[in-house]
PDB file of C-alpha atoms in Angstrom:
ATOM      1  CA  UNK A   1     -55.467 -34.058 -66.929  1.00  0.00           C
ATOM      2  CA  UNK A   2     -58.236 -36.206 -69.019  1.00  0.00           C
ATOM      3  CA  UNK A   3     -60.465 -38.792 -67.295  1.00  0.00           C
ATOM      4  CA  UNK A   4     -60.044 -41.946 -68.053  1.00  0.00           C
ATOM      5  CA  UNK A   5     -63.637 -42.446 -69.015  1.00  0.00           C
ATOM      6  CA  UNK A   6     -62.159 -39.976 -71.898  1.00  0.00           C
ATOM      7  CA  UNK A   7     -61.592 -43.025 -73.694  1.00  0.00           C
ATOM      8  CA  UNK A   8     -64.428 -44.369 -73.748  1.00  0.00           C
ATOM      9  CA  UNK A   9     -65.972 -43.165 -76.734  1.00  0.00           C
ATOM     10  CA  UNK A  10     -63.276 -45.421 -78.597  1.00  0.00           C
ATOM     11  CA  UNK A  11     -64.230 -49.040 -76.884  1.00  0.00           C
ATOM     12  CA  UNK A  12     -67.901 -48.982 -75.404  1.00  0.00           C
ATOM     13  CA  UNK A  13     -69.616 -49.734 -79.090  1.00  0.00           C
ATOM     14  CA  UNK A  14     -66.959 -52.919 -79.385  1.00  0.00           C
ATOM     15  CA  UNK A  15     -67.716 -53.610 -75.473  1.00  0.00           C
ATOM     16  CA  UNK A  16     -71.447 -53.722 -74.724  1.00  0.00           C
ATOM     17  CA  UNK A  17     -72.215 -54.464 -71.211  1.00  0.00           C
ATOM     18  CA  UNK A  18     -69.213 -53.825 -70.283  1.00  0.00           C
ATOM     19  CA  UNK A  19     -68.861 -52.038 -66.813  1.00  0.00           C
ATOM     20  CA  UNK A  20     -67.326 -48.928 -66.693  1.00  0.00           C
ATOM     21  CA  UNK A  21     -64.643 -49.954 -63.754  1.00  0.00           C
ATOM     22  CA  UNK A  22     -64.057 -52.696 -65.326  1.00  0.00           C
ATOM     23  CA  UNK A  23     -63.279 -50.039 -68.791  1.00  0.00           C
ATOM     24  CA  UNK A  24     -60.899 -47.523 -66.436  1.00  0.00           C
ATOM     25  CA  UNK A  25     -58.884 -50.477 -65.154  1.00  0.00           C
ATOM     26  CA  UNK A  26     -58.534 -51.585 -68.987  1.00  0.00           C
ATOM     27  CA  UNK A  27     -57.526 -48.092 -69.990  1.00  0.00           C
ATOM     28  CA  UNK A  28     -55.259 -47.431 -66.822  1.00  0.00           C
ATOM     29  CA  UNK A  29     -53.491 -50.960 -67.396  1.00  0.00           C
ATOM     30  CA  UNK A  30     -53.086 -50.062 -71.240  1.00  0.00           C
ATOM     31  CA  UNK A  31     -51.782 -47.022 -70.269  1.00  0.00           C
ATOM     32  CA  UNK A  32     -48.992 -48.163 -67.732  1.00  0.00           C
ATOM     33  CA  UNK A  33     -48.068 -50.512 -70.543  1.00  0.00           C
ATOM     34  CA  UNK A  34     -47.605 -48.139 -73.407  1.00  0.00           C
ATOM     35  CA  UNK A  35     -45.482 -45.303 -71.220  1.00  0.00           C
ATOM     36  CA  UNK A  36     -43.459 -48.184 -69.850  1.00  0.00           C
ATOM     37  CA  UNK A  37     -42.600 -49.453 -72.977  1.00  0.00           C
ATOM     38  CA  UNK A  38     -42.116 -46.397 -74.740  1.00  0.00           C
ATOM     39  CA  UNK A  39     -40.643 -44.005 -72.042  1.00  0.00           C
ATOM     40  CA  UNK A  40     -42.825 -41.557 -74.318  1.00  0.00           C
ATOM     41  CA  UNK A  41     -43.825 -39.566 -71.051  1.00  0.00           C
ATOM     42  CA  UNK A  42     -41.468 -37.555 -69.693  1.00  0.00           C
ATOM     43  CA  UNK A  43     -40.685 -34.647 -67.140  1.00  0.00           C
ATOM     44  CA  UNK A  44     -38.106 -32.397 -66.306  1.00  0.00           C
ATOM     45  CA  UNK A  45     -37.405 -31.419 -62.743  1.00  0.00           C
ATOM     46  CA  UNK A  46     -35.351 -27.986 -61.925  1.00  0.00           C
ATOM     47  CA  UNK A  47     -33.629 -28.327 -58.823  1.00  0.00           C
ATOM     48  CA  UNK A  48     -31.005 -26.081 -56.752  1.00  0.00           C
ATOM     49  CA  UNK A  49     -28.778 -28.131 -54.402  1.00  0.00           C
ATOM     50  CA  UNK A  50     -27.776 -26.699 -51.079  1.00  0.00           C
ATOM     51  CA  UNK A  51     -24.484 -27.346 -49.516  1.00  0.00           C
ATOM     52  CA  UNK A  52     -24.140 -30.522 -47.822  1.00  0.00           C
ATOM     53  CA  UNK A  53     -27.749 -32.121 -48.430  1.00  0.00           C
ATOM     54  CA  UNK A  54     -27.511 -35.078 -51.209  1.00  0.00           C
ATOM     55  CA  UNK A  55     -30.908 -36.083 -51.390  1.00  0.00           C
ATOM     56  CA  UNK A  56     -33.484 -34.110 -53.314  1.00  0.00           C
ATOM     57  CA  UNK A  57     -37.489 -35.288 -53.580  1.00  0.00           C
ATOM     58  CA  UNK A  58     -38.961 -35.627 -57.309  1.00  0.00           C
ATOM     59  CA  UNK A  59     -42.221 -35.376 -56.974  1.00  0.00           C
ATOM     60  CA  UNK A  60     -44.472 -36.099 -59.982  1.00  0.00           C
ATOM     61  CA  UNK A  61     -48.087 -35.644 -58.175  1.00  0.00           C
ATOM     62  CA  UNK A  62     -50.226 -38.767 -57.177  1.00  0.00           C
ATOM     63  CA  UNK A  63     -51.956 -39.947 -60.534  1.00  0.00           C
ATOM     64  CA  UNK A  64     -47.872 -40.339 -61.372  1.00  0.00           C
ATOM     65  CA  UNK A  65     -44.929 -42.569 -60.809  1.00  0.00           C
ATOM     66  CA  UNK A  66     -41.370 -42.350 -61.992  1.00  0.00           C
ATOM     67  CA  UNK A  67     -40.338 -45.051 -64.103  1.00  0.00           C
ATOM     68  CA  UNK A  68     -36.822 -44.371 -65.121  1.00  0.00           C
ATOM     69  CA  UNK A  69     -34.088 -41.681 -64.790  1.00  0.00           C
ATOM     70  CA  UNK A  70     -33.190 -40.712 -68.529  1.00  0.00           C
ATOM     71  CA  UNK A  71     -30.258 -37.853 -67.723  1.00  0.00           C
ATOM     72  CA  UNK A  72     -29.255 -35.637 -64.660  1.00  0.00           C
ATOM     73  CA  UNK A  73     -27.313 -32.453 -65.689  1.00  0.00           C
ATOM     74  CA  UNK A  74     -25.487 -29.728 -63.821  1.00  0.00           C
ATOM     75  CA  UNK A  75     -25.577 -26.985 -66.310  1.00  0.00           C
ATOM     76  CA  UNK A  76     -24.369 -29.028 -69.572  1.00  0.00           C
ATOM     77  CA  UNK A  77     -22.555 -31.591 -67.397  1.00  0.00           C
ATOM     78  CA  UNK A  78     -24.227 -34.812 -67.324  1.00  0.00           C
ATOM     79  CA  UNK A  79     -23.514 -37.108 -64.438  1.00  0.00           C
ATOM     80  CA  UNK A  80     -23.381 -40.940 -63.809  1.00  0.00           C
ATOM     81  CA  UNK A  81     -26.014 -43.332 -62.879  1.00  0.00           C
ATOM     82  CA  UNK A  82     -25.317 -45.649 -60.392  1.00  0.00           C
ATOM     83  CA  UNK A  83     -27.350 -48.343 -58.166  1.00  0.00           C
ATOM     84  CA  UNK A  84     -28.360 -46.944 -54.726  1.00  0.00           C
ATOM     85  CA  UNK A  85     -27.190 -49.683 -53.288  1.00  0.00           C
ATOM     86  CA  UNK A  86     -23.466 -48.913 -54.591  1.00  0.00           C
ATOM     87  CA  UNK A  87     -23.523 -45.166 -53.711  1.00  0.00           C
ATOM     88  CA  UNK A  88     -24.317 -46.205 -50.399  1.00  0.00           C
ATOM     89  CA  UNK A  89     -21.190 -48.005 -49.533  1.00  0.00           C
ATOM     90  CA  UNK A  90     -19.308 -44.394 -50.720  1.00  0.00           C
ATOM     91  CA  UNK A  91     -17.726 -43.095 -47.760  1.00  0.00           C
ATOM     92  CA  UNK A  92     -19.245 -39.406 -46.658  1.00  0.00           C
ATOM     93  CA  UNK A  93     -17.378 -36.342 -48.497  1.00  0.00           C
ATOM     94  CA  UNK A  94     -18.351 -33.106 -50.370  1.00  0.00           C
ATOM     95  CA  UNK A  95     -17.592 -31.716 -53.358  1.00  0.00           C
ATOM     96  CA  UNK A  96     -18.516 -30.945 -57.473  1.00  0.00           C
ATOM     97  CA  UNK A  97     -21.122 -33.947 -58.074  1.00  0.00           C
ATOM     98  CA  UNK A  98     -20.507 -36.175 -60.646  1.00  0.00           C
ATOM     99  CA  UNK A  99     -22.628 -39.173 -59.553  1.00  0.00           C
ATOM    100  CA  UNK A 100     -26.577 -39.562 -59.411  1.00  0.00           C
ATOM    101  CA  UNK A 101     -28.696 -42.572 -58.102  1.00  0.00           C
ATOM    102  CA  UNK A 102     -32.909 -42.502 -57.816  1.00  0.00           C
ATOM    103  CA  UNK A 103     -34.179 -44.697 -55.011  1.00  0.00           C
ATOM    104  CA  UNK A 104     -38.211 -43.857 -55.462  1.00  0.00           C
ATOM    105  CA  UNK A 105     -38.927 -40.389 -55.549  1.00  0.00           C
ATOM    106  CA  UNK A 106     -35.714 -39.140 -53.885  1.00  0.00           C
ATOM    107  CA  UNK A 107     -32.467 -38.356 -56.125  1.00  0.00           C
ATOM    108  CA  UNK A 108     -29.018 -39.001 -54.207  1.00  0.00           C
ATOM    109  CA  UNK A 109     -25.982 -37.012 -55.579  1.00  0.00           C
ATOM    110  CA  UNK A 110     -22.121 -37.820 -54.827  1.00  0.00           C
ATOM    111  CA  UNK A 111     -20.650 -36.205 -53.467  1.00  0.00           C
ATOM    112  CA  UNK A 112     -22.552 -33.967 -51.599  1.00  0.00           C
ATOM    113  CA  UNK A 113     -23.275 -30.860 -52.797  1.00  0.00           C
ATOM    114  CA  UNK A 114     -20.207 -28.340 -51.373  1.00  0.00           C
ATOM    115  CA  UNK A 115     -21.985 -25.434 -53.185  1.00  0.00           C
ATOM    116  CA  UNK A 116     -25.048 -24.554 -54.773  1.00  0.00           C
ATOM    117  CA  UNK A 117     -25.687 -25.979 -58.219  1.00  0.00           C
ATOM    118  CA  UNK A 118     -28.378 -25.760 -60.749  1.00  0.00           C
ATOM    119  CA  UNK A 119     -29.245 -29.700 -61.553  1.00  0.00           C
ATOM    120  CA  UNK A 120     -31.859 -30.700 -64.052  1.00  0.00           C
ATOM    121  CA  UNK A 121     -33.196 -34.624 -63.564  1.00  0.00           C
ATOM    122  CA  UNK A 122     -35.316 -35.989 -66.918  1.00  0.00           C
ATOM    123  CA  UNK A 123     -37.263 -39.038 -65.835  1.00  0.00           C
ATOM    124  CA  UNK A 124     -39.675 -41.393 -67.638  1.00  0.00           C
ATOM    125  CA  UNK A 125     -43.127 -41.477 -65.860  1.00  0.00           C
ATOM    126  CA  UNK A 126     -46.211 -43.992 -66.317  1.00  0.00           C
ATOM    127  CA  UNK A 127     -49.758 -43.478 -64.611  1.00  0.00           C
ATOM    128  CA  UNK A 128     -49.877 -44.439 -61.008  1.00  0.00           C
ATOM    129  CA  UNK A 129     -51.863 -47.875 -60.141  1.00  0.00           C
ATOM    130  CA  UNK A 130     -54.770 -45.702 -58.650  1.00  0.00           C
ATOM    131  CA  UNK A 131     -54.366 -43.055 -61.429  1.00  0.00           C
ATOM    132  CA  UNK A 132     -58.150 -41.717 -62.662  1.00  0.00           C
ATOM    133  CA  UNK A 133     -56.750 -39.175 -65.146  1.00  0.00           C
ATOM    134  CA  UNK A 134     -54.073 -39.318 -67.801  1.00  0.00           C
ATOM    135  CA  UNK A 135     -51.795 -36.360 -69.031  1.00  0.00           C
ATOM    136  CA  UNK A 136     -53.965 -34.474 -71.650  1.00  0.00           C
ATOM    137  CA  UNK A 137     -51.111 -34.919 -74.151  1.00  0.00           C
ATOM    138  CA  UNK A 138     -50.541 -38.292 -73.907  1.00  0.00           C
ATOM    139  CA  UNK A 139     -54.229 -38.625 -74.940  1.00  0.00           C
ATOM    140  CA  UNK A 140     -54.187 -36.544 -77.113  1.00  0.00           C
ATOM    141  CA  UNK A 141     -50.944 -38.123 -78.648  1.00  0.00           C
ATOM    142  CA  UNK A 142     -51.562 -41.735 -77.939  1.00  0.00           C
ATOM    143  CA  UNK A 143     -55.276 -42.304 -77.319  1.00  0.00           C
ATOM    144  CA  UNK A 144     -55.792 -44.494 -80.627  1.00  0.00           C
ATOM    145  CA  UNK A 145     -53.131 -47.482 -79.430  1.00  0.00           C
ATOM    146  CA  UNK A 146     -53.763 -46.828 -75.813  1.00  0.00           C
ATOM    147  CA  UNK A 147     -57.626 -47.940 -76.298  1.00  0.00           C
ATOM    148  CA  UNK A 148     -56.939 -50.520 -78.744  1.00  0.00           C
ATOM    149  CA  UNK A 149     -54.613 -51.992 -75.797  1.00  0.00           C
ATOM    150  CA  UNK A 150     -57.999 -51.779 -73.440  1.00  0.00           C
ATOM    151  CA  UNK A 151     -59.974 -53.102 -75.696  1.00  0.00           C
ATOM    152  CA  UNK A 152     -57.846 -56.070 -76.436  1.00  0.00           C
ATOM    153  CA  UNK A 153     -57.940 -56.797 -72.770  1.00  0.00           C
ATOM    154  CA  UNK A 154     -61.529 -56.483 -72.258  1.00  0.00           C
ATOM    155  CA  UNK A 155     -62.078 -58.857 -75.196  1.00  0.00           C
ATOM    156  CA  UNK A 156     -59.729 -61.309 -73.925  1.00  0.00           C
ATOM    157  CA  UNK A 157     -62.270 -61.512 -70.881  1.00  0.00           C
ATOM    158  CA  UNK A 158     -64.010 -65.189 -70.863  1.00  0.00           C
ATOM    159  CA  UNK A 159     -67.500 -65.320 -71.439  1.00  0.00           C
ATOM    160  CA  UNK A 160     -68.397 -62.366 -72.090  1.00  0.00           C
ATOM    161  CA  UNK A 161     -71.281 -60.734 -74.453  1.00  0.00           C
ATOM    162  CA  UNK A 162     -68.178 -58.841 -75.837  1.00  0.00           C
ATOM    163  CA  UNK A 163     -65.552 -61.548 -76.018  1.00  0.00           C
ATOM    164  CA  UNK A 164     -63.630 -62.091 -79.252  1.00  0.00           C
ATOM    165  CA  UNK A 165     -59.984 -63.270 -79.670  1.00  0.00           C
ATOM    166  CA  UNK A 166     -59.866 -62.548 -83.137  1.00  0.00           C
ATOM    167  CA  UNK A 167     -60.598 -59.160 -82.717  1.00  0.00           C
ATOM    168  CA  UNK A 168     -58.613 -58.745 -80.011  1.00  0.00           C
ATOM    169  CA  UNK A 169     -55.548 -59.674 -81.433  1.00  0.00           C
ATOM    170  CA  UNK A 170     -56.531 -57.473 -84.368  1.00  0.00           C
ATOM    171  CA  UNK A 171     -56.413 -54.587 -81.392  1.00  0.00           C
ATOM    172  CA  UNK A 172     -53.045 -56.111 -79.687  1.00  0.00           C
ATOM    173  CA  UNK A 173     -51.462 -55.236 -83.160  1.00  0.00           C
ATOM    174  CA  UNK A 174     -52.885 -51.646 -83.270  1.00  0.00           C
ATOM    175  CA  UNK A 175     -50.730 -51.478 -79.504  1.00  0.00           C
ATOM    176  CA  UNK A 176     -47.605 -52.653 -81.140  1.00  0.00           C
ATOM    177  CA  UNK A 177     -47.658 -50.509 -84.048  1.00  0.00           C
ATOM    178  CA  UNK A 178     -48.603 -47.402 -81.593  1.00  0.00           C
ATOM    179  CA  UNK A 179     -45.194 -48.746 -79.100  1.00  0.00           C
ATOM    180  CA  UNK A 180     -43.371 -48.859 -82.220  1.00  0.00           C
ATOM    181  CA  UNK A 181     -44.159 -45.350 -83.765  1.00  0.00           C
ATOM    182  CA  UNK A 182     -44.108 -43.859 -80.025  1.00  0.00           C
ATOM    183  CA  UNK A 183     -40.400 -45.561 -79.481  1.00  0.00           C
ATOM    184  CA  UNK A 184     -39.345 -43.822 -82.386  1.00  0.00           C
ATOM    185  CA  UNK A 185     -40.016 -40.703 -81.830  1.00  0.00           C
ATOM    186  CA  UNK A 186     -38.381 -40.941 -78.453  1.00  0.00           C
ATOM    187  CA  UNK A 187     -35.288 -42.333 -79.948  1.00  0.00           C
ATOM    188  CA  UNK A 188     -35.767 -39.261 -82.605  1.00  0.00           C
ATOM    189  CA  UNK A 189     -35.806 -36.907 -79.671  1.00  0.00           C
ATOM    190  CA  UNK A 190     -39.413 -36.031 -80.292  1.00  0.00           C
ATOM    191  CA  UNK A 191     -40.183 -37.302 -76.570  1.00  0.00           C
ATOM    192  CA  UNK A 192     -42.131 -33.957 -75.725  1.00  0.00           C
ATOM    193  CA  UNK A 193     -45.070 -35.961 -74.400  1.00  0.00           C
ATOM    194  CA  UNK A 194     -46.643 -34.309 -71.418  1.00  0.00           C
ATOM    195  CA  UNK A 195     -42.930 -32.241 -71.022  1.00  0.00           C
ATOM    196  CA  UNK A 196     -42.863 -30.802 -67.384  1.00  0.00           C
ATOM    197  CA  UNK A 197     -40.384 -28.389 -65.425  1.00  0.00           C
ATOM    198  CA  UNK A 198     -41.317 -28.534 -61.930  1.00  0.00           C
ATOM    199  CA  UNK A 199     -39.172 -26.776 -59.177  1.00  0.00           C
ATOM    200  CA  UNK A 200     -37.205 -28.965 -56.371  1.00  0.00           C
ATOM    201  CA  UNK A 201     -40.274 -28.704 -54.002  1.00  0.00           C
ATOM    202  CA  UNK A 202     -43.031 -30.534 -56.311  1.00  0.00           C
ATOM    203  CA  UNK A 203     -44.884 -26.869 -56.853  1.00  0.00           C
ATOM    204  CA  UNK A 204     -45.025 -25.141 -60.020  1.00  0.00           C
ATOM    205  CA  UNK A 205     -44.891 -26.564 -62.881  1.00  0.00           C
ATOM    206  CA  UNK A 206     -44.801 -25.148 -66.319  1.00  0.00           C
ATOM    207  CA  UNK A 207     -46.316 -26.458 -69.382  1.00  0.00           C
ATOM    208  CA  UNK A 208     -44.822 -25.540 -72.862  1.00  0.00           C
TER     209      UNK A 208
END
């Protein structure tokens, strides 16, 4: 995981004087932004079910929070998302699941499990709102937009030594292009951005 002060070589010459709290909440907030939009950071959870428990815990680590589901599989069989709220007006039974809902962290299947079954869960993921690190790849991937986002925010800021709109609408537009070329390569399957298999339990995870 990179620091968020990682980042910092690409604003502080734009943003003199400018605190370096007030630079991590910047880069953290551009951050959120750009994985939210783009769904470009993704992880994999390997689970095994265990006959008659539904509920499973994903567990991406603190600097980490799920954003969306993308796909749960049993082998090659994907199943169907539905609201919480709905799968929890399903009367009680067991059986082959077929139907997946996230509430949180914790993935519900219906029916319950009768058997044990090798489910995969692919969910979008966005830095926590305390995060102080980033995934390495995304950095490495997406640093360029990500820190034009941050400094568009910090130049935004009113009355500052380092305020400028123009420029920071110059910086908004670096974002947007980033979104857009990120988007794409999600939609082109190229969404290997900080890829992650973790086991059921939140412990190891392996990194391709």
């Amino acid at each position: 995981m990179a620091a968020l002060s990682e980042l910092f070589t690409l604003i502080r010459a734009e943003v003199p004087e400018c605190s370096d709290p007030a630079m991590e909440f910047a880069v953290r907030s551009a951050a959120r932004l750009f994985c939210r939009n783009t769904h470009c950071l993704q992880q994999t959870f390997a689970l095994t079910t265990v006959a008659g428990t539904a509920q499973y815990t994903l567990d991406p680590g603190v600097e980490l929070s799920i954003l969306a589901v993308r796909g749960v599989h049993i082998d090659a069989t994907p199943l169907l998302p539905e609201r919480y709220e709905l799968l929890q007006s399903i009367p009680d039974m067991e059986g082959y699941p077929h139907i997946y809902a996230l509430s949180g962290e914790t993935l519900y299947l219906e029916p319950t499990p009768d058997d044990v079954y090798d489910v995969t869960a692919r969910v979008a993921l966005l830095p926590s709102r305390s995060a102080a690190t980033l995934s390495d790849s995304l950095v490495a991937r997406w640093d360029e937009p990500i820190a034009a986002k941050a400094k568009s925010m910090l130049m935004t800021m009113p009355g500052k030594a380092w305020s400028n709109l123009e420029r920071a609408r110059l910086y908004q537009q670096q974002f947007v292009n980033g979104m857009i070329q990120a988007k794409g390569e999600v939609m082109l399957g190229a969404d290997s951005t900080a890829r992650v298999v973790a086991n059921s339990g939140g412990g190891q995870r392996l990194w391709p």
